[in-house]
GROMACS .gro file of C-alpha atoms in nm:
model
  365
    1MET     CA    1  11.332  11.528  10.990
    2ILE     CA    2  11.267  11.947  10.867
    3SER     CA    3  10.951  11.931  11.039
    4MET     CA    4  11.112  11.755  11.373
    5GLU     CA    5  11.412  12.102  11.319
    6LYS     CA    6  11.125  12.325  11.284
    7ASP     CA    7  10.909  12.185  11.605
    8TYR     CA    8  11.197  12.227  11.821
    9LYS     CA    9  11.271  12.601  11.739
   10PRO     CA   10  11.041  12.745  11.979
   11TYR     CA   11  11.218  12.513  12.216
   12ILE     CA   12  11.569  12.682  12.181
   13ALA     CA   13  11.426  13.028  12.143
   14ALA     CA   14  11.255  12.984  12.473
   15ILE     CA   15  11.562  12.903  12.673
   16LEU     CA   16  11.800  13.135  12.481
   17MET     CA   17  11.536  13.400  12.603
   18GLN     CA   18  11.583  13.189  13.000
   19CYS     CA   19  11.945  13.316  12.900
   20SER     CA   20  11.900  13.635  12.835
   21PHE     CA   21  11.694  13.727  13.156
   22ALA     CA   22  11.947  13.553  13.421
   23GLY     CA   23  12.204  13.719  13.235
   24LEU     CA   24  11.937  14.033  13.316
   25PHE     CA   25  11.912  13.995  13.652
   26LEU     CA   26  12.332  13.942  13.746
   27LEU     CA   27  12.383  14.353  13.534
   28LEU     CA   28  12.072  14.496  13.671
   29LYS     CA   29  12.212  14.404  14.041
   30GLU     CA   30  12.558  14.570  13.979
   31ALA     CA   31  12.359  14.885  13.839
   32MET     CA   32  12.156  14.940  14.101
   33SER     CA   33  12.390  14.802  14.307
   34SER     CA   34  12.633  15.138  14.146
   35GLY     CA   35  12.349  15.333  14.222
   36MET     CA   36  12.151  15.375  13.862
   37LYS     CA   37  11.788  15.563  13.900
   38PRO     CA   38  11.550  15.295  13.907
   39SER     CA   39  11.343  15.544  13.607
   40VAL     CA   40  11.638  15.712  13.380
   41PHE     CA   41  11.739  15.295  13.389
   42VAL     CA   42  11.441  15.186  13.221
   43ALA     CA   43  11.379  15.511  12.980
   44TYR     CA   44  11.788  15.419  12.849
   45ARG     CA   45  11.712  15.040  12.826
   46GLN     CA   46  11.392  15.124  12.613
   47ALA     CA   47  11.586  15.364  12.381
   48PHE     CA   48  11.887  15.126  12.301
   49ALA     CA   49  11.624  14.882  12.239
   50THR     CA   50  11.455  15.110  11.943
   51ILE     CA   51  11.767  15.245  11.814
   52ALA     CA   52  11.855  14.880  11.831
   53LEU     CA   53  11.582  14.735  11.634
   54LEU     CA   54  11.475  14.949  11.404
   55PRO     CA   55  11.692  14.991  11.157
   56PHE     CA   56  11.598  14.581  11.055
   57ALA     CA   57  11.247  14.638  11.142
   58PHE     CA   58  11.303  14.874  10.796
   59PHE     CA   59  11.501  14.650  10.560
   60PHE     CA   60  11.301  14.384  10.689
   61GLN     CA   61  10.912  14.443  10.689
   62SER     CA   62  10.714  14.172  10.585
   63LYS     CA   63  10.592  14.267  10.247
   64GLY     CA   64  10.233  14.143  10.377
   65SER     CA   65  10.158  14.372  10.677
   66PRO     CA   66   9.845  14.507  10.714
   67HIS     CA   67   9.853  14.943  10.728
   68LEU     CA   68   9.822  15.034  11.150
   69THR     CA   69   9.529  15.224  11.178
   70TRP     CA   70   9.458  15.482  11.416
   71SER     CA   71   9.305  15.302  11.679
   72GLY     CA   72   9.600  15.029  11.604
   73LEU     CA   73   9.829  15.303  11.718
   74CYS     CA   74   9.578  15.398  12.030
   75LYS     CA   75   9.615  15.043  12.080
   76ILE     CA   76   9.930  14.962  12.107
   77PHE     CA   77  10.064  15.230  12.344
   78PHE     CA   78   9.814  15.127  12.553
   79ILE     CA   79   9.971  14.785  12.543
   80SER     CA   80  10.324  14.977  12.625
   81SER     CA   81  10.217  15.150  12.902
   82TRP     CA   82  10.168  14.855  13.109
   83MET     CA   83  10.574  14.748  13.004
   84VAL     CA   84  10.709  15.057  13.120
   85LEU     CA   85  10.472  15.016  13.461
   86SER     CA   86  10.595  14.706  13.474
   87PHE     CA   87  11.004  14.716  13.466
   88ASN     CA   88  10.947  15.059  13.720
   89LEU     CA   89  10.748  14.887  13.934
   90ASN     CA   90  10.966  14.597  13.941
   91LEU     CA   91  11.323  14.836  13.941
   92ALA     CA   92  11.106  14.959  14.305
   93GLY     CA   93  11.002  14.694  14.463
   94LEU     CA   94  11.416  14.540  14.447
   95GLN     CA   95  11.563  14.784  14.680
   96TYR     CA   96  11.276  14.680  14.965
   97VAL     CA   97  11.326  14.273  14.904
   98SER     CA   98  11.638  14.046  14.846
   99ALA     CA   99  11.764  13.964  14.562
  100THR     CA  100  11.592  13.574  14.605
  101PHE     CA  101  11.247  13.691  14.626
  102GLY     CA  102  11.262  13.891  14.388
  103THR     CA  103  11.415  13.715  14.117
  104ALA     CA  104  11.174  13.350  14.210
  105ILE     CA  105  10.839  13.661  14.235
  106LEU     CA  106  10.887  13.638  13.819
  107THR     CA  107  10.783  13.272  13.810
  108MET     CA  108  10.466  13.383  13.841
  109VAL     CA  109  10.374  13.511  13.545
  110PRO     CA  110  10.351  13.160  13.399
  111THR     CA  111  10.023  13.148  13.651
  112LEU     CA  112   9.930  13.454  13.608
  113VAL     CA  113   9.902  13.470  13.159
  114PHE     CA  114   9.714  13.099  13.212
  115ILE     CA  115   9.503  13.222  13.456
  116MET     CA  116   9.441  13.545  13.209
  117ALA     CA  117   9.461  13.318  12.871
  118ILE     CA  118   9.137  13.101  12.985
  119CYS     CA  119   8.935  13.382  13.119
  120LEU     CA  120   8.986  13.609  12.768
  121ARG     CA  121   8.984  13.229  12.600
  122ILE     CA  122   9.300  13.233  12.420
  123GLU     CA  123   9.403  12.963  12.611
  124ASN     CA  124   9.170  12.627  12.674
  125LEU     CA  125   9.134  12.417  13.035
  126ALA     CA  126   9.011  12.026  13.040
  127ILE     CA  127   8.971  11.961  13.354
  128THR     CA  128   8.833  11.601  13.253
  129LYS     CA  129   9.104  11.513  13.045
  130TRP     CA  130   9.487  11.381  13.120
  131HIS     CA  131   9.667  11.710  12.911
  132GLY     CA  132   9.376  11.998  13.093
  133ILE     CA  133   9.522  11.725  13.516
  134ALA     CA  134   9.925  11.767  13.351
  135LYS     CA  135   9.869  12.181  13.304
  136ILE     CA  136   9.679  12.241  13.638
  137LEU     CA  137   9.944  11.987  13.796
  138GLY     CA  138  10.211  12.175  13.608
  139THR     CA  139  10.114  12.465  13.762
  140VAL     CA  140  10.083  12.389  14.152
  141LEU     CA  141  10.413  12.284  14.107
  142VAL     CA  142  10.578  12.647  14.002
  143LEU     CA  143  10.399  12.775  14.263
  144SER     CA  144  10.549  12.475  14.464
  145GLY     CA  145  10.895  12.513  14.355
  146VAL     CA  146  10.822  12.926  14.415
  147MET     CA  147  10.759  12.906  14.787
  148ALA     CA  148  11.021  12.651  14.879
  149PHE     CA  149  11.302  12.871  14.659
  150THR     CA  150  11.235  13.174  14.869
  151PHE     CA  151  11.122  13.093  15.162
  152TYR     CA  152  11.275  12.770  15.249
  153LYS     CA  153  11.646  12.800  15.281
  154GLY     CA  154  11.820  12.483  15.415
  155PRO     CA  155  12.226  12.373  15.473
  156PRO     CA  156  12.415  12.562  15.203
  157LEU     CA  157  12.525  12.345  14.933
  158TYR     CA  158  12.753  12.554  14.791
  159SER     CA  159  12.932  12.865  14.913
  160ALA     CA  160  13.138  13.161  14.883
  161SER     CA  161  13.500  13.161  15.016
  162THR     CA  162  13.448  13.188  15.425
  163ASN     CA  163  13.669  13.519  15.342
  164ASN     CA  164  13.373  13.715  15.189
  165HIS     CA  165  13.320  13.854  15.560
  166GLN     CA  166  13.599  13.971  15.740
  167GLN     CA  167  13.794  14.095  15.359
  168GLY     CA  168  13.481  14.360  15.398
  169HIS     CA  169  13.308  14.194  15.041
  170HIS     CA  170  12.952  14.362  14.998
  171SER     CA  171  12.734  14.145  14.982
  172PHE     CA  172  12.407  14.193  14.754
  173GLU     CA  173  12.152  14.084  15.021
  174LYS     CA  174  11.946  14.370  15.193
  175THR     CA  175  11.792  14.385  15.534
  176SER     CA  176  11.481  14.522  15.546
  177THR     CA  177  11.167  14.647  15.818
  178LYS     CA  178  10.879  14.401  15.790
  179GLN     CA  179  10.674  14.739  15.615
  180GLU     CA  180  10.976  14.766  15.374
  181TRP     CA  181  10.878  14.441  15.269
  182ILE     CA  182  10.582  14.402  15.257
  183LYS     CA  183  10.555  14.758  15.029
  184GLY     CA  184  10.846  14.582  14.818
  185SER     CA  185  10.621  14.262  14.763
  186LEU     CA  186  10.302  14.498  14.717
  187LEU     CA  187  10.554  14.677  14.369
  188SER     CA  188  10.719  14.346  14.299
  189ILE     CA  189  10.349  14.156  14.205
  190ALA     CA  190  10.238  14.447  14.077
  191SER     CA  191  10.528  14.443  13.858
  192GLN     CA  192  10.434  14.057  13.772
  193LEU     CA  193  10.050  14.161  13.753
  194PHE     CA  194  10.121  14.352  13.479
  195GLN     CA  195  10.374  14.211  13.271
  196ALA     CA  196  10.138  13.935  13.295
  197LEU     CA  197   9.889  14.120  13.137
  198TRP     CA  198  10.124  14.284  12.932
  199LEU     CA  199  10.264  13.949  12.729
  200THR     CA  200   9.899  13.766  12.722
  201MET     CA  201   9.828  14.064  12.531
  202GLN     CA  202  10.042  13.943  12.245
  203ALA     CA  203   9.857  13.694  12.141
  204PRO     CA  204   9.598  13.917  12.010
  205LEU     CA  205   9.768  14.162  11.867
  206LEU     CA  206  10.020  13.909  11.656
  207THR     CA  207   9.665  13.836  11.530
  208LYS     CA  208   9.586  14.157  11.413
  209TYR     CA  209   9.975  14.294  11.324
  210LYS     CA  210  10.155  13.986  11.169
  211GLY     CA  211  10.439  14.188  11.163
  212LYS     CA  212  10.719  14.132  11.462
  213LEU     CA  213  10.975  14.343  11.355
  214ARG     CA  214  10.718  14.626  11.299
  215LEU     CA  215  10.518  14.565  11.674
  216THR     CA  216  10.809  14.516  11.867
  217VAL     CA  217  10.944  14.815  11.757
  218LEU     CA  218  10.624  15.023  11.773
  219GLN     CA  219  10.604  14.882  12.178
  220CYS     CA  220  11.006  14.950  12.242
  221GLY     CA  221  10.916  15.325  12.144
  222PHE     CA  222  10.575  15.359  12.334
  223SER     CA  223  10.709  15.261  12.592
  224CYS     CA  224  11.058  15.449  12.565
  225LEU     CA  225  10.831  15.801  12.517
  226MET     CA  226  10.676  15.666  12.846
  227ALA     CA  227  10.976  15.631  13.052
  228THR     CA  228  11.092  15.915  12.977
  229ILE     CA  229  10.842  16.110  13.052
  230TYR     CA  230  10.847  15.955  13.415
  231GLY     CA  231  11.225  15.968  13.440
  232ALA     CA  232  11.269  16.300  13.376
  233ALA     CA  233  10.917  16.433  13.592
  234VAL     CA  234  11.015  16.236  13.889
  235GLU     CA  235  11.489  16.241  13.855
  236ARG     CA  236  11.539  16.619  13.788
  237ASN     CA  237  11.940  16.552  13.874
  238LEU     CA  238  12.076  16.554  13.505
  239SER     CA  239  12.394  16.384  13.658
  240SER     CA  240  12.149  16.077  13.706
  241TRP     CA  241  12.086  16.078  13.337
  242LYS     CA  242  12.504  16.087  13.285
  243LEU     CA  243  12.673  15.824  13.215
  244GLY     CA  244  12.977  15.642  13.116
  245TRP     CA  245  13.211  15.378  13.010
  246ASP     CA  246  13.107  15.189  13.339
  247ILE     CA  247  12.874  14.879  13.443
  248ASN     CA  248  12.573  15.100  13.415
  249LEU     CA  249  12.675  15.177  13.019
  250LEU     CA  250  12.701  14.751  12.990
  251SER     CA  251  12.407  14.696  13.181
  252LEU     CA  252  12.123  14.903  12.927
  253LEU     CA  253  12.355  14.786  12.627
  254TYR     CA  254  12.308  14.408  12.750
  255CYS     CA  255  11.920  14.487  12.861
  256GLY     CA  256  11.846  14.753  12.585
  257VAL     CA  257  11.986  14.546  12.330
  258VAL     CA  258  11.953  14.212  12.395
  259VAL     CA  259  11.697  14.088  12.624
  260THR     CA  260  11.363  14.418  12.567
  261GLY     CA  261  11.527  14.450  12.191
  262VAL     CA  262  11.603  14.079  12.057
  263THR     CA  263  11.452  13.880  12.281
  264TYR     CA  264  11.165  14.072  12.344
  265TRP     CA  265  11.110  14.003  11.933
  266LEU     CA  266  11.188  13.623  11.996
  267GLN     CA  267  10.901  13.643  12.257
  268ALA     CA  268  10.678  13.696  11.990
  269TRP     CA  269  10.778  13.452  11.731
  270VAL     CA  270  10.725  13.206  12.008
  271ILE     CA  271  10.391  13.347  12.119
  272GLU     CA  272  10.292  13.357  11.747
  273LYS     CA  273  10.392  12.956  11.755
  274LYS     CA  274  10.315  12.863  12.025
  275GLY     CA  275  10.063  13.093  12.257
  276PRO     CA  276  10.093  13.321  12.574
  277VAL     CA  277  10.077  13.017  12.852
  278PHE     CA  278  10.409  12.830  12.668
  279SER     CA  279  10.621  13.109  12.650
  280ALA     CA  280  10.534  13.272  12.993
  281ILE     CA  281  10.589  12.914  13.125
  282PHE     CA  282  10.977  12.884  13.086
  283GLY     CA  283  11.014  13.158  13.398
  284PRO     CA  284  11.158  12.918  13.639
  285LEU     CA  285  11.459  12.857  13.394
  286ALA     CA  286  11.565  13.205  13.405
  287LEU     CA  287  11.578  13.173  13.825
  288ILE     CA  288  11.780  12.855  13.854
  289LEU     CA  289  12.031  12.986  13.591
  290ALA     CA  290  12.050  13.332  13.817
  291ALA     CA  291  12.086  13.114  14.103
  292ILE     CA  292  12.354  12.925  13.967
  293PHE     CA  293  12.554  13.250  13.847
  294SER     CA  294  12.424  13.433  14.160
  295ALA     CA  295  12.629  13.178  14.349
  296LEU     CA  296  12.974  13.122  14.058
  297PHE     CA  297  13.020  13.508  14.014
  298LEU     CA  298  12.818  13.713  14.257
  299LYS     CA  299  12.955  13.530  14.568
  300GLU     CA  300  12.618  13.406  14.678
  301THR     CA  301  12.547  13.125  14.882
  302LEU     CA  302  12.339  12.849  14.710
  303HIS     CA  303  12.124  12.599  15.024
  304TRP     CA  304  11.967  12.259  14.937
  305GLY     CA  305  11.643  12.456  14.951
  306SER     CA  306  11.744  12.641  14.597
  307VAL     CA  307  11.780  12.279  14.485
  308LEU     CA  308  11.469  12.165  14.653
  309GLY     CA  309  11.255  12.457  14.477
  310GLY     CA  310  11.439  12.422  14.119
  311GLY     CA  311  11.387  12.079  14.070
  312LEU     CA  312  11.035  12.136  14.151
  313LEU     CA  313  11.009  12.450  13.888
  314VAL     CA  314  11.162  12.227  13.657
  315THR     CA  315  10.875  11.892  13.737
  316GLY     CA  316  10.619  12.107  13.706
  317LEU     CA  317  10.785  12.319  13.370
  318TYR     CA  318  10.762  11.903  13.204
  319ILE     CA  319  10.416  11.827  13.333
  320PHE     CA  320  10.277  12.170  13.184
  321LEU     CA  321  10.474  12.122  12.842
  322TRP     CA  322  10.345  11.781  12.864
  323GLY     CA  323   9.973  11.889  12.864
  324LYS     CA  324  10.039  12.157  12.644
  325ASN     CA  325  10.181  11.874  12.402
  326ARG     CA  326   9.966  11.630  12.436
  327GLU     CA  327   9.722  11.916  12.372
  328ALA     CA  328   9.856  11.987  12.062
  329ARG     CA  329   9.814  11.620  11.962
  330ASN     CA  330   9.415  11.593  12.012
  331LYS     CA  331   9.390  11.830  11.807
  332ALA     CA  332   9.538  11.789  11.555
  333GLN     CA  333   9.384  11.468  11.539
  334GLN     CA  334   9.096  11.607  11.565
  335GLN     CA  335   9.119  11.810  11.239
  336LEU     CA  336   9.274  11.527  11.072
  337ASP     CA  337   8.947  11.281  11.193
  338HIS     CA  338   8.658  11.550  11.098
  339SER     CA  339   8.881  11.631  10.725
  340ILE     CA  340   8.873  11.236  10.646
  341GLU     CA  341   8.509  11.251  10.719
  342GLU     CA  342   8.412  11.541  10.526
  343ALA     CA  343   8.659  11.360  10.223
  344HIS     CA  344   8.469  10.990  10.312
  345PHE     CA  345   8.078  11.185  10.349
  346GLU     CA  346   8.144  11.378   9.960
  347GLY     CA  347   8.355  11.038   9.815
  348ILE     CA  348   8.007  10.870   9.950
  349THR     CA  349   7.750  11.168   9.764
  350ILE     CA  350   7.946  11.142   9.390
  351SER     CA  351   7.961  10.767   9.402
  352ALA     CA  352   7.537  10.782   9.494
  353SER     CA  353   7.458  11.079   9.234
  354PRO     CA  354   7.483  10.801   8.912
  355ASN     CA  355   7.258  10.511   9.099
  356GLU     CA  356   7.000  10.767   9.202
  357LYS     CA  357   6.962  10.852   8.833
  358ALA     CA  358   6.950  10.537   8.759
  359GLU     CA  359   6.678  10.465   8.984
  360GLU     CA  360   6.471  10.760   8.833
  361ARG     CA  361   6.542  10.644   8.451
  362ASP     CA  362   6.420  10.301   8.613
  363ALA     CA  363   6.048  10.473   8.791
  364GLN     CA  364   5.990  10.663   8.456
  365ILE     CA  365   5.981  10.360   8.265
   0.00000   0.00000   0.00000
């Protein structure tokens, strides 16, 4: 029973991560609509995350963690820059594309991480095995779900009150020109490329530096430094950096402490236990939760196309996870068989030794 509970912990952690990302989506829309500058938001977000995690990293740091070298710090600094690029590009792209596209494009990450992990030989792909076929099929279904979720609406399933437009309620969907849509799409795709690259490189870092808390704090601190320098260069007006007791401060606290701090530490733990692809494949859940929360709290219309896309995403998710579990069981069985063969071979060698000595004595006589 204990082993079963341990096996479920990465799944629970991954689901909690996606719930926090869905909350980030809602608060981010509110903050951006109230005039918060993207570069300022990223700088404050990383600062709050660093401050929140620093005491825990100091008091709960594992004793067996190796000392960081200058080359290791430079490597962490370089990888942290991808986090800053991803955040800034994502917020810049959201200014030109719809909220649905901005959220749906996040589900590119599992496919990108899957491809990058294969290229770096972090992830294996056996196309002749059932688990390999399942991983490919699951990835294709996830991409199909993204396409359906984004480009096919269909009839409305759940609609906000028909008086919204008459009462002058604000709509979060932004009408953009074709050029702006292409620009925003390219920025969003570039953001996911850097996010996938950063996520993929967490596995090699965690194999060398076992202290997950210290590694997370270092990345948050380095990204905060870079985001602050970039934000100061872009937004030189001091009024853009002022915070009040409003939705902007709430969004920053949530995004910095809960998402960037706690959730990224959880993500590092899940990657250490199950690998980067396992962590990234849960990304579609955030899209589904965000769509539901947007319909309930932001009064956006939920269409049947979202249901179709969500169904494809969930189906692809579970097919991929089945392939991952089947692959893990096969590896465990192979290791067990190999251990049994080695033990059996050693037993034969030991038992054969007295007989060989007896034959030598008979030959001498």
